[in-house]
Amino acid sequence: MALWDNVKKALLGDPAKHAAQAEQKPAERPAPEASAPDPAPAPTGDVGDYKAVRIERGKGGWGGPLVIQPTTQRNLIYSVTGGGIHPLAQRIADMTGATPFDGFKSKADFEQIAVAVIDCGGTARVGVYPMKGIPTVDIHNASPSGPLMKFINETNFVSGVKEENVHPA
Amino acid sequence: MQAVPDFYRDLLLMRKFFAHVTGIGEFAQEFIDEGVLVFFADSAPEELQEHAVVHDDEETLHDDVAVGDKIRIGSVKLPVLAVGKVANENFRNLGHLVLKFNGLSEPEMDGDVCVPEVVAPDIKLGMELEVMRD
């Protein structure tokens, strides 16, 4: 018996030793680099090659700044504006690597939306997307109002935003 | 236009927008309770239709809404008192109108179109919506 055990050890290596090595492995892995603070809402899915951006309020605007980090799951820049993809949505898409999406042309799941870009004059759209948990960027100078204003705050809404208010995070 | 009788031609020239109500969003009443009718064309995403009175945008707005124009909702005619600076852009592009029954001659918000402070008419499916020049 002892001989057989020794042969096994010689051929396959010592299982106890293997187990010890396996346990050690995670500890040997280098600590991951400090990650950026979580944007709201917390990302789901892999960050992949997507870059984060910081979006600040423009002159006369309200709220923010918002940090938008698209992920493999939330990778749409959802433009809910007249006349197709708004240039601001296109800029956010270009800087993050995420996909611009025209909300008036096709339908997207809310779970896929990294940020909504709106051209709201102050009453309806300002509240709808914050209510759905989607960070919202208004190109106009709206501030919280209307029956949905309770859903709007500085961590999910920013307004008066121009292209120069979008920076790499 | 030759074949169109004068009466109808005059009517068409006065008209800036025409549509029928095709839906009333589940949460539209929340806005109505605050004296606001929010309209969207039926091409708008679902999440916006939920909060709005939805219409078929049969004749898309082809001339800016201006102070003094009349907005007709069914049989109720309302004079326009004020027009916010982005209201026409949203109305033309998205069939999106924010009608505030607040009697103001200066809009509170850039998207507002203000009419007298009266109770908003009851909205029914099939109802006509029209904007006519003064």
XYZ file of C-alpha atoms in Angstrom:
303
model
C 0.000 0.000 0.000
C 2.638 2.455 1.033
C 4.639 1.555 -2.050
C 1.602 2.188 -4.303
C 1.012 5.531 -2.617
C 4.596 6.485 -3.239
C 4.312 5.457 -6.915
C 1.152 7.572 -7.227
C 2.928 10.510 -5.617
C 5.836 10.109 -8.010
C 3.558 9.916 -11.062
C 0.820 12.412 -10.182
C 2.475 14.570 -7.565
C 1.356 15.015 -3.980
C -2.379 15.908 -3.884
C -1.938 17.729 -0.590
C 0.806 19.840 -2.111
C -1.433 20.577 -5.176
C -4.286 21.680 -2.974
C -1.985 24.024 -1.100
C -0.699 25.482 -4.374
C -4.229 25.933 -5.711
C -5.216 27.769 -2.561
C -2.230 30.017 -2.840
C -2.899 30.978 -6.432
C -5.583 33.657 -5.929
C -3.390 35.367 -3.347
C -0.483 35.414 -5.776
C -2.543 37.207 -8.403
C -1.622 40.902 -8.532
C -4.248 43.136 -6.923
C -6.521 44.700 -9.553
C -5.787 48.335 -10.298
C -7.948 50.787 -8.423
C -11.173 51.102 -10.427
C -13.106 54.289 -11.093
C -15.911 55.104 -8.648
C -19.186 53.468 -9.615
C -21.435 55.599 -11.770
C -25.178 55.572 -11.107
C -26.697 53.106 -11.713
C -24.065 50.538 -10.755
C -22.762 48.956 -13.953
C -23.934 45.495 -14.832
C -21.837 43.510 -17.239
C -18.226 43.908 -18.207
C -16.683 47.328 -18.740
C -14.847 45.849 -21.743
C -13.128 48.501 -23.865
C -15.687 51.161 -23.005
C -14.359 54.434 -21.619
C -16.093 56.465 -18.934
C -17.060 60.105 -19.457
C -17.920 62.881 -17.045
C -20.828 65.093 -18.109
C -21.165 68.497 -16.484
C -24.056 70.910 -16.543
C -23.799 73.693 -19.105
C -24.368 77.394 -18.561
C -27.785 77.850 -16.944
C -28.174 74.083 -16.560
C -28.968 71.998 -13.486
C -27.701 68.818 -11.798
C -24.771 66.524 -12.430
C -21.971 65.949 -12.963
C -22.744 62.422 -14.143
C -20.094 59.776 -14.727
C -21.234 57.446 -17.483
C -19.434 54.124 -17.795
C -20.970 51.924 -20.498
C -20.674 48.156 -20.068
C -21.130 45.194 -22.364
C -24.730 45.082 -21.155
C -25.453 48.816 -20.924
C -23.903 50.026 -24.136
C -26.524 52.227 -25.802
C -26.447 56.022 -25.906
C -30.204 56.509 -26.218
C -31.117 59.663 -28.147
C -34.747 60.661 -27.537
C -34.556 63.845 -29.563
C -36.106 65.251 -32.700
C -34.293 64.772 -35.995
C -32.332 61.562 -35.361
C -29.231 60.962 -33.234
C -28.386 64.244 -31.542
C -24.745 65.447 -31.990
C -24.324 65.337 -28.186
C -25.388 61.662 -28.125
C -22.982 61.001 -30.997
C -20.159 62.700 -29.066
C -20.824 60.636 -25.926
C -20.872 57.513 -28.119
C -17.592 58.482 -29.812
C -15.851 59.141 -26.486
C -17.098 56.015 -24.713
C -17.095 53.556 -27.619
C -20.786 52.806 -26.941
C -23.483 52.657 -29.629
C -25.682 55.637 -30.509
C -29.362 54.648 -30.655
C -32.403 56.563 -31.961
C -35.252 56.029 -29.475
C -37.815 57.299 -31.989
C -36.765 54.789 -34.662
C -36.455 51.551 -32.713
C -37.121 50.079 -29.331
C -34.466 49.276 -26.728
C -34.621 47.527 -23.357
C -33.975 49.909 -20.476
C -31.310 47.463 -19.212
C -29.263 48.206 -22.338
C -29.258 51.991 -21.939
C -26.136 53.640 -20.498
C -27.526 57.160 -20.753
C -30.520 58.949 -22.302
C -30.021 62.201 -24.212
C -33.158 64.356 -24.456
C -34.186 67.771 -25.806
C -36.889 68.311 -23.236
C -38.463 71.698 -22.699
C -38.934 70.987 -19.012
C -42.016 68.910 -18.212
C -42.263 65.342 -19.451
C -39.049 63.650 -20.569
C -37.043 65.211 -17.700
C -38.814 62.806 -15.354
C -39.528 59.707 -17.401
C -35.957 58.416 -17.716
C -34.814 59.220 -14.152
C -37.965 57.360 -13.009
C -36.773 54.331 -15.002
C -33.350 54.539 -13.335
C -31.611 55.840 -16.447
C -29.066 58.687 -16.159
C -30.450 61.556 -18.234
C -28.747 64.381 -20.108
C -30.894 67.299 -21.341
C -29.511 69.632 -24.007
C -31.969 72.298 -22.820
C -31.772 74.133 -19.490
C -34.510 72.206 -17.697
C -34.627 71.776 -13.929
C -36.871 69.391 -11.979
C -40.569 70.084 -12.500
C -43.831 68.344 -13.269
C -45.452 65.377 -11.537
C -42.294 63.270 -11.982
C -39.927 65.768 -10.327
C -39.562 63.567 -7.244
C -37.545 61.124 -9.365
C -35.069 63.750 -10.582
C -31.878 64.479 -8.643
C -28.315 65.664 -9.193
C -26.995 62.110 -9.490
C -29.329 61.040 -12.333
C -29.942 64.270 -14.250
C -27.882 67.038 -15.810
C -29.085 69.779 -18.154
C -27.941 72.619 -20.375
C -25.292 70.222 -21.687
C -23.206 71.110 -24.748
C -20.572 68.977 -26.428
C -17.767 70.794 -24.565
C -19.301 69.702 -21.219
C -18.400 66.048 -21.891
C -14.929 65.056 -20.631
C -13.015 61.792 -20.338
C -13.469 60.502 -16.764
C -55.812 73.351 -55.321
C -58.089 74.236 -58.284
C -60.453 71.368 -57.555
C -60.805 72.270 -53.876
C -63.820 74.469 -53.110
C -62.876 77.900 -51.706
C -64.418 77.223 -48.318
C -62.271 74.140 -47.746
C -59.187 75.790 -49.181
C -59.529 78.665 -46.719
C -59.980 76.165 -43.930
C -56.857 74.271 -44.968
C -54.822 77.461 -45.189
C -55.830 78.347 -41.637
C -54.888 74.978 -40.315
C -51.369 74.424 -38.973
C -51.807 70.986 -37.459
C -54.424 68.270 -37.352
C -54.588 64.874 -35.640
C -56.835 62.387 -33.866
C -56.336 61.045 -30.362
C -55.280 57.406 -30.713
C -54.352 56.629 -27.129
C -54.322 57.871 -23.559
C -51.270 56.806 -21.577
C -51.667 54.951 -18.313
C -50.058 57.820 -16.363
C -51.318 60.779 -18.446
C -53.741 61.654 -15.656
C -50.862 62.632 -13.326
C -50.070 65.498 -15.671
C -53.737 66.356 -16.277
C -54.201 66.668 -12.497
C -51.540 69.391 -12.557
C -53.254 71.246 -15.404
C -50.980 69.927 -18.145
C -51.841 67.979 -21.272
C -48.764 66.246 -22.670
C -49.093 65.094 -26.273
C -46.824 62.787 -28.250
C -47.152 61.349 -31.743
C -47.679 57.583 -31.883
C -44.107 57.222 -33.195
C -42.764 58.136 -29.735
C -41.214 55.385 -27.606
C -43.595 53.500 -25.325
C -42.191 54.986 -22.129
C -43.222 58.460 -23.328
C -46.620 57.368 -24.636
C -47.369 56.020 -21.134
C -47.433 59.575 -19.793
C -49.085 61.257 -22.746
C -52.134 61.749 -24.892
C -51.081 59.981 -28.086
C -52.151 61.171 -31.542
C -51.745 60.086 -35.167
C -50.008 63.329 -36.306
C -52.158 63.220 -39.466
C -51.050 66.695 -40.561
C -47.694 67.378 -38.962
C -47.257 70.952 -37.742
C -46.204 72.911 -40.837
C -46.242 76.441 -39.469
C -45.119 77.562 -36.001
C -47.731 77.893 -33.280
C -47.957 81.573 -32.327
C -49.677 83.663 -29.671
C -53.275 84.261 -30.753
C -53.627 80.948 -32.607
C -56.483 78.682 -31.550
C -55.991 75.124 -30.330
C -59.069 72.977 -30.725
C -59.498 69.811 -28.658
C -62.751 68.171 -29.686
C -65.279 71.002 -29.451
C -63.220 73.161 -27.066
C -61.296 76.055 -28.620
C -58.481 77.604 -26.620
C -56.507 80.746 -27.496
C -52.719 80.430 -27.303
C -51.357 82.893 -24.726
C -47.648 82.043 -24.810
C -45.225 79.774 -26.679
C -41.925 78.590 -25.187
C -38.817 78.818 -27.333
C -38.417 75.073 -27.938
C -42.139 74.244 -28.118
C -42.419 74.451 -31.902
C -39.311 72.361 -32.532
C -40.646 69.573 -30.303
C -44.155 69.835 -31.742
C -42.924 69.574 -35.340
C -40.305 66.862 -34.817
C -41.995 64.627 -32.277
C -45.651 65.647 -32.332
C -44.842 66.635 -28.758
C -46.915 69.417 -27.240
C -46.958 70.441 -23.581
C -50.197 72.365 -23.147
C -50.416 74.200 -19.831
C -53.771 75.455 -18.612
C -52.160 78.168 -16.487
C -53.293 81.439 -18.062
C -49.711 82.718 -18.279
C -48.576 85.105 -20.999
C -44.908 84.222 -20.311
C -44.070 80.510 -20.458
C -42.592 78.972 -17.281
C -40.653 76.408 -19.294
C -39.132 76.489 -22.744
C -41.386 73.681 -23.954
C -44.691 75.175 -22.782
C -47.641 76.335 -24.806
C -49.932 78.262 -22.439
C -53.719 78.562 -22.661
C -56.284 80.044 -20.234
C -56.598 78.643 -16.727
C -59.605 76.411 -17.287
C -60.151 72.721 -16.570
C -58.583 70.642 -19.333
C -61.243 69.037 -21.561
C -61.893 65.334 -21.085
C -59.853 63.440 -23.620
C -61.544 60.659 -25.570
C -60.204 58.303 -28.205
C -60.830 59.569 -31.734
C -61.085 63.199 -30.592
C -59.798 65.791 -33.069
C -56.856 68.050 -32.323
C -56.259 71.112 -34.429
C -54.155 74.261 -34.420
C -55.525 77.160 -36.443
C -54.005 80.505 -37.203
C -55.746 83.552 -35.816
